[in-house]
């Protein structure tokens, strides 16, 4: 109440008391006339209060307040203006919300917000076409109940959203979608979903092309290598001067065959997410056998190869794939360790899962190469690699096999001081509880 109304109210009260006293003077009943006057004022005030209450209860938008006299009229008008101002602010906010909803509805990408428990809060129209969400039935449902792909469930629960996830759309198998998840506020999630079908098709074309070319080249190369072998066997009868070029041709032919085999293996690994085989693979026996092959590869180079098996834990997965990955690491250690060097293989299990490390005292790798080492055809030193007969695909194969077995590769190395390649497998991939066994 401002000063003006303060003094008006006092003036009214003084006037009322004055009139009552005047009537009291005339009638001789001061007390009675004062009481009647004040009771009448109180009754009028209560009536105004009831009118205000009635208006507030029955109030319809834009209905003006009842007429009031004096301070009550001012109170009615102030409340009415406050309500109008509030309505205008709400209208402006609604317009902003409508515009945001219109623009997100026009987006081709799906936008979904989830609460901290992963339940759906809000989504735009594209989410209905890409993910099949239904408005409003699905509101409050856990997202993993609606996007049921096992890889999504695993990705969402792991909570590591650095890399996006590509899976087929739950609505249509021919659609490929990519998820980007960001956390915000109080552990709520903002999920962006893009249609990457075209990109996926191009990627598929690339994979098919490589697989087809490798496959087509295999037969002619086998024929050429076969004839080269026959020619080499009889070279002395034909012309001894052909011996060197023929044996070089045979060497290169064998390299090409290894390359084609590696390319075909990579194509096969890329074709599916998980190995079709999911039997427990006895890693201790597998490593013993690879160690034997590594010794044969090392030959007369006087390298010490030791195997330390600390666990009988088996791994769920495909034996040929795991053999290929582990032998790539162990054979690399043999190839890149000078004569007389040491190669130490360890297999152990703990609460976080199972682990294989291959440590060598070899040439080592400069730090700057480590992040790119698992890329196809990436080589640290191509002249050195030519002599080792490597294809540059070995570590790419290791990475893919590990991905398919819920594992990851860790590489630590320093130039001239040897390298350690460690494969870490998730506990869910371990088939048997770990038990200590004898070392070799
Ligand atoms: P490659 O068939 O050429 O050996 P890989 O993919 O297996 O291809 O390895 C990629 C590169 O990583 C190799 O060319 C080599 O330079 C380096 N490398 C791999 N393993 C080792 C190791 N144990 N010690 C040193 N360098 C290594």
mmCIF file of N, CA and C and ligand atoms in Angstrom, residues 328-329 332-333 335-336 360 363-365 373 375 378-381 384-385 388-396 413 419 421, ligand 1:
data_model
loop_
_atom_site.group_PDB
_atom_site.id
_atom_site.type_symbol
_atom_site.label_atom_id
_atom_site.label_comp_id
_atom_site.label_asym_id
_atom_site.label_seq_id
_atom_site.Cartn_x
_atom_site.Cartn_y
_atom_site.Cartn_z
ATOM 1 N N UNK A 328 49.544 -62.918 -33.778
ATOM 2 C CA UNK A 328 50.033 -61.673 -34.377
ATOM 3 C C UNK A 328 50.909 -60.906 -33.393
ATOM 4 N N UNK A 329 50.447 -60.815 -32.138
ATOM 5 C CA UNK A 329 51.216 -60.061 -31.134
ATOM 6 C C UNK A 329 52.536 -60.760 -30.821
ATOM 7 N N UNK A 332 54.929 -60.720 -33.821
ATOM 8 C CA UNK A 332 55.495 -59.363 -33.957
ATOM 9 C C UNK A 332 56.653 -59.194 -32.991
ATOM 10 N N UNK A 333 56.442 -59.691 -31.733
ATOM 11 C CA UNK A 333 57.499 -59.563 -30.728
ATOM 12 C C UNK A 333 58.761 -60.285 -31.220
ATOM 13 N N UNK A 335 59.527 -60.878 -34.397
ATOM 14 C CA UNK A 335 60.053 -60.180 -35.586
ATOM 15 C C UNK A 335 60.816 -58.916 -35.213
ATOM 16 N N UNK A 336 60.277 -58.170 -34.226
ATOM 17 C CA UNK A 336 60.863 -56.867 -33.926
ATOM 18 C C UNK A 336 61.798 -56.889 -32.721
ATOM 19 N N UNK A 360 58.396 -57.455 -24.977
ATOM 20 C CA UNK A 360 59.651 -57.820 -25.650
ATOM 21 C C UNK A 360 60.735 -56.801 -25.337
ATOM 22 N N UNK A 363 63.023 -53.485 -30.590
ATOM 23 C CA UNK A 363 63.386 -52.150 -31.088
ATOM 24 C C UNK A 363 62.530 -51.045 -30.486
ATOM 25 N N UNK A 364 61.315 -51.377 -29.999
ATOM 26 C CA UNK A 364 60.441 -50.360 -29.421
ATOM 27 C C UNK A 364 59.816 -49.465 -30.480
ATOM 28 N N UNK A 365 58.863 -48.673 -30.053
ATOM 29 C CA UNK A 365 58.142 -47.805 -30.995
ATOM 30 C C UNK A 365 58.087 -46.399 -30.395
ATOM 31 N N UNK A 373 48.859 -47.057 -34.566
ATOM 32 C CA UNK A 373 49.467 -48.360 -34.834
ATOM 33 C C UNK A 373 48.462 -49.419 -35.302
ATOM 34 N N UNK A 375 45.876 -48.920 -37.157
ATOM 35 C CA UNK A 375 45.260 -48.613 -38.462
ATOM 36 C C UNK A 375 45.794 -49.582 -39.511
ATOM 37 N N UNK A 378 49.342 -49.250 -41.453
ATOM 38 C CA UNK A 378 50.200 -48.261 -40.802
ATOM 39 C C UNK A 378 51.487 -48.949 -40.384
ATOM 40 N N UNK A 379 52.576 -48.360 -40.847
ATOM 41 C CA UNK A 379 53.866 -48.945 -40.485
ATOM 42 C C UNK A 379 54.769 -47.877 -39.908
ATOM 43 N N UNK A 380 55.542 -48.265 -38.898
ATOM 44 C CA UNK A 380 56.447 -47.313 -38.263
ATOM 45 C C UNK A 380 57.593 -47.003 -39.214
ATOM 46 N N UNK A 381 58.129 -48.024 -39.819
ATOM 47 C CA UNK A 381 59.291 -47.851 -40.705
ATOM 48 C C UNK A 381 59.130 -48.853 -41.836
ATOM 49 N N UNK A 384 62.085 -51.151 -42.829
ATOM 50 C CA UNK A 384 62.361 -52.235 -41.887
ATOM 51 C C UNK A 384 61.302 -53.337 -42.013
ATOM 52 N N UNK A 385 60.051 -52.880 -42.244
ATOM 53 C CA UNK A 385 58.969 -53.845 -42.316
ATOM 54 C C UNK A 385 59.063 -54.740 -43.540
ATOM 55 N N UNK A 388 60.873 -57.698 -42.667
ATOM 56 C CA UNK A 388 60.223 -58.650 -41.756
ATOM 57 C C UNK A 388 59.067 -59.365 -42.450
ATOM 58 N N UNK A 389 58.719 -58.910 -43.626
ATOM 59 C CA UNK A 389 57.642 -59.574 -44.377
ATOM 60 C C UNK A 389 56.263 -59.264 -43.850
ATOM 61 N N UNK A 390 56.136 -58.194 -43.048
ATOM 62 C CA UNK A 390 54.826 -57.841 -42.466
ATOM 63 C C UNK A 390 53.890 -57.248 -43.512
ATOM 64 N N UNK A 391 52.582 -57.352 -43.214
ATOM 65 C CA UNK A 391 51.600 -56.799 -44.150
ATOM 66 C C UNK A 391 51.075 -55.448 -43.668
ATOM 67 N N UNK A 392 51.315 -55.131 -42.411
ATOM 68 C CA UNK A 392 50.763 -53.880 -41.862
ATOM 69 C C UNK A 392 49.316 -54.055 -41.448
ATOM 70 N N UNK A 393 48.828 -55.296 -41.476
ATOM 71 C CA UNK A 393 47.421 -55.538 -41.120
ATOM 72 C C UNK A 393 47.289 -56.269 -39.786
ATOM 73 N N UNK A 394 48.420 -56.752 -39.271
ATOM 74 C CA UNK A 394 48.393 -57.598 -38.065
ATOM 75 C C UNK A 394 47.672 -56.951 -36.892
ATOM 76 N N UNK A 395 48.066 -55.709 -36.557
ATOM 77 C CA UNK A 395 47.470 -55.079 -35.370
ATOM 78 C C UNK A 395 46.019 -54.664 -35.620
ATOM 79 N N UNK A 396 45.679 -54.396 -36.905
ATOM 80 C CA UNK A 396 44.269 -54.092 -37.231
ATOM 81 C C UNK A 396 43.427 -55.330 -36.960
ATOM 82 N N UNK A 413 55.288 -48.502 -25.096
ATOM 83 C CA UNK A 413 56.564 -48.782 -25.735
ATOM 84 C C UNK A 413 57.452 -47.539 -25.700
ATOM 85 N N UNK A 419 58.731 -53.226 -26.128
ATOM 86 C CA UNK A 419 57.306 -52.853 -26.121
ATOM 87 C C UNK A 419 56.520 -53.866 -25.312
ATOM 88 N N UNK A 421 52.494 -55.196 -25.315
ATOM 89 C CA UNK A 421 51.137 -55.170 -25.868
ATOM 90 C C UNK A 421 50.255 -55.956 -24.909
HETATM 91 P P1 LIG B 1 53.262 -55.757 -39.678
HETATM 92 O O1 LIG B 1 52.597 -56.849 -40.410
HETATM 93 O O2 LIG B 1 53.960 -54.767 -40.557
HETATM 94 O O3 LIG B 1 54.074 -56.223 -38.540
HETATM 95 P P2 LIG B 1 51.360 -54.883 -37.739
HETATM 96 O O4 LIG B 1 50.020 -54.274 -37.913
HETATM 97 O O5 LIG B 1 51.445 -56.180 -37.038
HETATM 98 O O6 LIG B 1 52.022 -54.896 -39.135
HETATM 99 O O7 LIG B 1 52.211 -53.822 -36.946
HETATM 100 C C1 LIG B 1 52.219 -52.464 -37.321
HETATM 101 C C2 LIG B 1 53.557 -51.850 -37.051
HETATM 102 O O8 LIG B 1 53.760 -51.770 -35.645
HETATM 103 C C3 LIG B 1 54.689 -52.678 -37.555
HETATM 104 O O9 LIG B 1 54.969 -52.350 -38.874
HETATM 105 C C4 LIG B 1 55.828 -52.342 -36.611
HETATM 106 O O10 LIG B 1 56.506 -51.191 -37.078
HETATM 107 C C5 LIG B 1 55.135 -51.956 -35.326
HETATM 108 N N1 LIG B 1 55.223 -53.062 -34.350
HETATM 109 C C6 LIG B 1 54.290 -54.003 -34.096
HETATM 110 N N2 LIG B 1 54.670 -54.821 -33.090
HETATM 111 C C7 LIG B 1 55.881 -54.374 -32.684
HETATM 112 C C8 LIG B 1 56.810 -54.782 -31.673
HETATM 113 N N3 LIG B 1 56.575 -55.825 -30.870
HETATM 114 N N4 LIG B 1 57.945 -54.051 -31.546
HETATM 115 C C9 LIG B 1 58.187 -52.992 -32.330
HETATM 116 N N5 LIG B 1 57.375 -52.562 -33.301
HETATM 117 C C10 LIG B 1 56.217 -53.231 -33.483
#
